[in-house]
Amino acid sequence: MAVARAGGRAPELLSIGQVLARLQDDFADLTPSKLRFLEEQGLVTPERTPSGYRKFSQEHIERLRLILTLQREHYLPLKVIAELLEELDAGRDPIIPGAAPRSASTILAPRRVLSSEELRRATGASSRFLGEAIAAGLLPAAEVFPHDAVAQVTALLRLAEQGITPRHLRALRVAAEREAELIAHAVSVRGHKSGSPAGTEEALELAAHLETVRSGVLRRRLG
């Protein structure tokens, strides 16, 4: 149960949809199922309402940000992440394995954008490869890129190693744009019916549900 702060005001608690809205700019592949999985692994323990709904505090969000960053940028398995979290919970500041030297507490820096040169250094991608990804509409044609572009470019490079290049993924981009239009229409209709505008949080929650459905279809097709 949330403990009231001085002055009698309890800390803000957020739903899964609100957590996604806070984190998906930095972690585009984050879904409700992944949040539940991290909870099942004991890495984060949200509070529960009397009816069983999960509620997350700001501390939970920062913990999730740390876990997801350790996975994406340092490729650490959950067992190692759990050990780092235990050290942090004990009041220590452990050094991240393979980061010389970088402590876990420094990971929670504010999100930032990357220049194309920084993106190339972070991923090992060539200028030509980034150009191909931009031409295919998989990355924005811009001077700077959001930090989650690191994960996107890394995934594109792994796919290219197997012969799936950015030009092969144009259909994926078109499908994603159609899904965005579908979500925008659904949110607009619901907002019109309720008499109040629907926001980004609801759109992101619908996107997460679509991602769950798409992943299930893909897994079934792969047998």
CSV table of C-alpha atoms in Angstrom, one decimal:
chain,number,residue,atom,x,y,z
A,1,MET,CA,0.0,0.0,0.0
A,2,ALA,CA,1.3,3.5,-0.8
A,3,VAL,CA,2.6,5.4,2.2
A,4,ALA,CA,1.4,9.0,2.5
A,5,ARG,CA,4.2,11.6,2.3
A,6,ALA,CA,4.5,14.5,4.7
A,7,GLY,CA,1.4,16.6,4.2
A,8,GLY,CA,-0.8,13.6,3.8
A,9,ARG,CA,-0.4,13.1,0.0
A,10,ALA,CA,0.3,9.6,-1.2
A,11,PRO,CA,2.9,9.1,-4.0
A,12,GLU,CA,1.4,8.8,-7.5
A,13,LEU,CA,0.8,5.2,-8.7
A,14,LEU,CA,0.5,4.4,-12.4
A,15,SER,CA,-1.2,1.7,-14.4
A,16,ILE,CA,0.6,-0.6,-16.9
A,17,GLY,CA,-0.6,1.7,-19.7
A,18,GLN,CA,0.8,4.8,-18.0
A,19,VAL,CA,4.1,3.0,-17.4
A,20,LEU,CA,4.3,2.2,-21.2
A,21,ALA,CA,3.6,5.8,-22.0
A,22,ARG,CA,6.5,6.9,-19.8
A,23,LEU,CA,9.0,4.3,-21.1
A,24,GLN,CA,8.2,3.5,-24.7
A,25,ASP,CA,9.9,6.5,-26.1
A,26,ASP,CA,13.1,5.0,-24.9
A,27,PHE,CA,12.2,1.3,-25.1
A,28,ALA,CA,9.9,0.9,-28.2
A,29,ASP,CA,9.6,-2.9,-27.8
A,30,LEU,CA,8.3,-2.7,-24.3
A,31,THR,CA,4.9,-4.5,-23.9
A,32,PRO,CA,2.6,-5.4,-21.0
A,33,SER,CA,3.6,-9.0,-21.3
A,34,LYS,CA,7.3,-8.0,-20.9
A,35,LEU,CA,6.4,-6.0,-17.8
A,36,ARG,CA,4.6,-9.0,-16.4
A,37,PHE,CA,7.5,-11.3,-17.2
A,38,LEU,CA,9.9,-9.0,-15.3
A,39,GLU,CA,7.6,-9.1,-12.3
A,40,GLU,CA,7.4,-12.9,-12.5
A,41,GLN,CA,11.2,-13.0,-12.4
A,42,GLY,CA,11.2,-11.0,-9.2
A,43,LEU,CA,13.0,-8.0,-10.7
A,44,VAL,CA,10.2,-5.5,-10.0
A,45,THR,CA,7.3,-5.8,-7.6
A,46,PRO,CA,4.4,-3.4,-8.3
A,47,GLU,CA,1.7,-2.8,-5.8
A,48,ARG,CA,-1.7,-4.3,-6.2
A,49,THR,CA,-5.1,-2.7,-5.8
A,50,PRO,CA,-7.8,-4.7,-3.8
A,51,SER,CA,-9.1,-5.8,-7.2
A,52,GLY,CA,-5.7,-7.1,-8.3
A,53,TYR,CA,-4.6,-4.4,-10.7
A,54,ARG,CA,-0.9,-3.6,-10.8
A,55,LYS,CA,0.2,-0.1,-9.8
A,56,PHE,CA,3.7,1.3,-10.3
A,57,SER,CA,5.5,4.1,-8.4
A,58,GLN,CA,8.1,6.4,-9.8
A,59,GLU,CA,10.7,4.1,-8.1
A,60,HIS,CA,9.4,1.2,-10.0
A,61,ILE,CA,9.7,3.1,-13.2
A,62,GLU,CA,13.3,4.0,-12.6
A,63,ARG,CA,14.0,0.4,-11.7
A,64,LEU,CA,12.4,-0.8,-14.9
A,65,ARG,CA,14.5,1.8,-16.8
A,66,LEU,CA,17.6,0.4,-15.3
A,67,ILE,CA,16.7,-3.2,-16.1
A,68,LEU,CA,15.8,-2.5,-19.7
A,69,THR,CA,19.0,-0.4,-20.2
A,70,LEU,CA,21.2,-3.2,-18.8
A,71,GLN,CA,19.5,-5.6,-21.1
A,72,ARG,CA,19.6,-3.5,-24.3
A,73,GLU,CA,23.0,-1.7,-24.0
A,74,HIS,CA,25.0,-4.1,-21.9
A,75,TYR,CA,23.4,-7.4,-23.0
A,76,LEU,CA,23.3,-8.7,-19.4
A,77,PRO,CA,21.2,-11.8,-18.6
A,78,LEU,CA,18.4,-11.4,-16.0
A,79,LYS,CA,20.4,-13.4,-13.4
A,80,VAL,CA,23.2,-10.9,-13.5
A,81,ILE,CA,20.8,-8.0,-13.5
A,82,ALA,CA,19.1,-9.5,-10.4
A,83,GLU,CA,22.5,-9.6,-8.6
A,84,LEU,CA,23.1,-5.9,-9.5
A,85,LEU,CA,19.7,-4.9,-8.2
A,86,GLU,CA,20.4,-6.7,-4.9
A,87,GLU,CA,23.6,-4.7,-4.6
A,88,LEU,CA,21.7,-1.5,-5.2
A,89,ASP,CA,18.9,-2.4,-2.8
A,90,ALA,CA,21.6,-3.0,-0.2
A,91,GLY,CA,22.9,0.6,-0.6
A,92,ARG,CA,25.9,-0.3,-2.7
A,93,ASP,CA,26.8,1.0,-6.2
A,94,PRO,CA,28.0,-2.1,-8.2
A,95,ILE,CA,30.1,-1.9,-11.3
A,96,ILE,CA,28.4,-3.1,-14.5
A,97,PRO,CA,30.2,-6.2,-15.9
A,98,GLY,CA,32.0,-5.3,-19.1
A,99,ALA,CA,31.6,-1.5,-18.6
A,100,ALA,CA,35.0,-0.1,-17.7
A,101,PRO,CA,34.4,1.5,-15.3
A,102,ARG,CA,30.7,2.3,-15.1
A,103,SER,CA,28.5,1.9,-12.1
A,104,ALA,CA,24.8,1.0,-12.1
A,105,SER,CA,23.7,4.3,-10.7
A,106,THR,CA,25.1,6.2,-13.7
A,107,ILE,CA,22.7,4.4,-16.1
A,108,LEU,CA,19.7,6.4,-15.0
A,109,ALA,CA,20.8,9.5,-16.8
A,110,PRO,CA,18.1,11.6,-18.7
A,111,ARG,CA,17.2,10.3,-22.1
A,112,ARG,CA,18.9,12.1,-25.0
A,113,VAL,CA,19.2,12.2,-28.7
A,114,LEU,CA,22.1,10.9,-30.8
A,115,SER,CA,23.8,12.3,-33.8
A,116,SER,CA,24.3,10.0,-36.8
A,117,GLU,CA,28.0,9.7,-35.9
A,118,GLU,CA,27.1,8.7,-32.3
A,119,LEU,CA,24.6,6.2,-33.6
A,120,ARG,CA,27.2,4.6,-35.9
A,121,ARG,CA,29.7,4.4,-33.1
A,122,ALA,CA,27.1,2.8,-30.7
A,123,THR,CA,26.0,0.2,-33.3
A,124,GLY,CA,28.9,-0.3,-35.6
A,125,ALA,CA,26.7,0.5,-38.6
A,126,SER,CA,28.2,2.2,-41.7
A,127,SER,CA,26.9,5.5,-43.1
A,128,ARG,CA,25.6,3.5,-46.1
A,129,PHE,CA,23.6,1.1,-43.9
A,130,LEU,CA,22.0,4.0,-42.0
A,131,GLY,CA,21.2,5.6,-45.3
A,132,GLU,CA,19.5,2.4,-46.5
A,133,ALA,CA,17.5,2.2,-43.3
A,134,ILE,CA,16.4,5.8,-43.7
A,135,ALA,CA,15.5,5.3,-47.4
A,136,ALA,CA,13.3,2.3,-46.4
A,137,GLY,CA,11.5,4.5,-43.9
A,138,LEU,CA,12.7,2.5,-40.9
A,139,LEU,CA,14.6,5.4,-39.4
A,140,PRO,CA,13.7,9.1,-39.5
A,141,ALA,CA,15.4,11.3,-42.0
A,142,ALA,CA,16.8,13.7,-39.4
A,143,GLU,CA,20.0,15.2,-38.1
A,144,VAL,CA,19.5,13.5,-34.7
A,145,PHE,CA,18.0,10.2,-33.6
A,146,PRO,CA,16.1,9.1,-30.5
A,147,HIS,CA,18.1,6.9,-28.1
A,148,ASP,CA,16.0,3.8,-28.9
A,149,ALA,CA,17.4,4.0,-32.5
A,150,VAL,CA,20.4,2.1,-31.1
A,151,ALA,CA,18.2,-1.0,-30.4
A,152,GLN,CA,16.5,-0.6,-33.8
A,153,VAL,CA,19.8,-0.3,-35.8
A,154,THR,CA,21.3,-3.2,-33.8
A,155,ALA,CA,18.3,-5.4,-34.7
A,156,LEU,CA,18.5,-4.3,-38.4
A,157,LEU,CA,22.2,-5.3,-38.5
A,158,ARG,CA,21.4,-8.7,-37.1
A,159,LEU,CA,18.7,-9.2,-39.7
A,160,ALA,CA,21.0,-8.1,-42.4
A,161,GLU,CA,23.5,-10.7,-41.3
A,162,GLN,CA,20.8,-13.3,-42.3
A,163,GLY,CA,20.1,-11.7,-45.6
A,164,ILE,CA,17.1,-9.5,-44.5
A,165,THR,CA,18.2,-6.0,-45.4
A,166,PRO,CA,16.4,-2.7,-44.8
A,167,ARG,CA,14.9,-2.7,-48.4
A,168,HIS,CA,13.2,-6.1,-47.6
A,169,LEU,CA,11.4,-4.4,-44.7
A,170,ARG,CA,9.6,-1.7,-46.5
A,171,ALA,CA,6.4,-3.8,-46.2
A,172,LEU,CA,6.9,-3.9,-42.4
A,173,ARG,CA,7.1,-0.1,-42.4
A,174,VAL,CA,3.9,0.2,-44.5
A,175,ALA,CA,2.1,-2.2,-42.2
A,176,ALA,CA,3.2,-0.2,-39.1
A,177,GLU,CA,2.0,3.0,-40.7
A,178,ARG,CA,-1.4,1.4,-41.4
A,179,GLU,CA,-1.6,0.2,-37.8
A,180,ALA,CA,-0.8,3.7,-36.6
A,181,GLU,CA,-3.7,5.0,-38.7
A,182,LEU,CA,-6.0,2.3,-37.3
A,183,ILE,CA,-5.1,3.2,-33.7
A,184,ALA,CA,-5.5,6.9,-34.4
A,185,HIS,CA,-8.9,6.3,-35.8
A,186,ALA,CA,-10.0,4.1,-32.9
A,187,VAL,CA,-8.8,6.6,-30.3
A,188,SER,CA,-10.5,9.4,-32.2
A,189,VAL,CA,-13.8,7.6,-32.3
A,190,ARG,CA,-13.7,6.6,-28.7
A,191,GLY,CA,-12.8,10.2,-27.7
A,192,HIS,CA,-15.7,11.5,-29.7
A,193,LYS,CA,-18.2,9.1,-28.1
A,194,SER,CA,-17.0,9.8,-24.6
A,195,GLY,CA,-16.9,13.5,-25.1
A,196,SER,CA,-13.3,13.8,-23.9
A,197,PRO,CA,-10.1,13.6,-26.0
A,198,ALA,CA,-8.1,10.4,-25.7
A,199,GLY,CA,-4.4,10.7,-25.2
A,200,THR,CA,-1.1,9.1,-26.1
A,201,GLU,CA,-1.4,6.6,-23.2
A,202,GLU,CA,-4.5,5.0,-24.7
A,203,ALA,CA,-2.9,4.9,-28.2
A,204,LEU,CA,0.3,3.2,-26.8
A,205,GLU,CA,-1.8,0.7,-24.9
A,206,LEU,CA,-3.6,-0.2,-28.1
A,207,ALA,CA,-0.3,-0.5,-29.9
A,208,ALA,CA,1.0,-2.9,-27.2
A,209,HIS,CA,-2.1,-5.1,-27.7
A,210,LEU,CA,-1.5,-5.1,-31.5
A,211,GLU,CA,2.1,-6.1,-30.9
A,212,THR,CA,1.0,-9.0,-28.8
A,213,VAL,CA,-1.4,-10.2,-31.5
A,214,ARG,CA,1.3,-9.8,-34.2
A,215,SER,CA,3.9,-11.7,-32.2
A,216,GLY,CA,1.4,-14.6,-31.7
A,217,VAL,CA,0.6,-14.8,-35.4
A,218,LEU,CA,4.3,-14.8,-36.3
A,219,ARG,CA,5.2,-17.5,-33.7
A,220,ARG,CA,2.4,-19.7,-35.1
A,221,ARG,CA,3.6,-19.2,-38.7
A,222,LEU,CA,7.1,-20.2,-37.6
A,223,GLY,CA,5.6,-23.4,-36.2
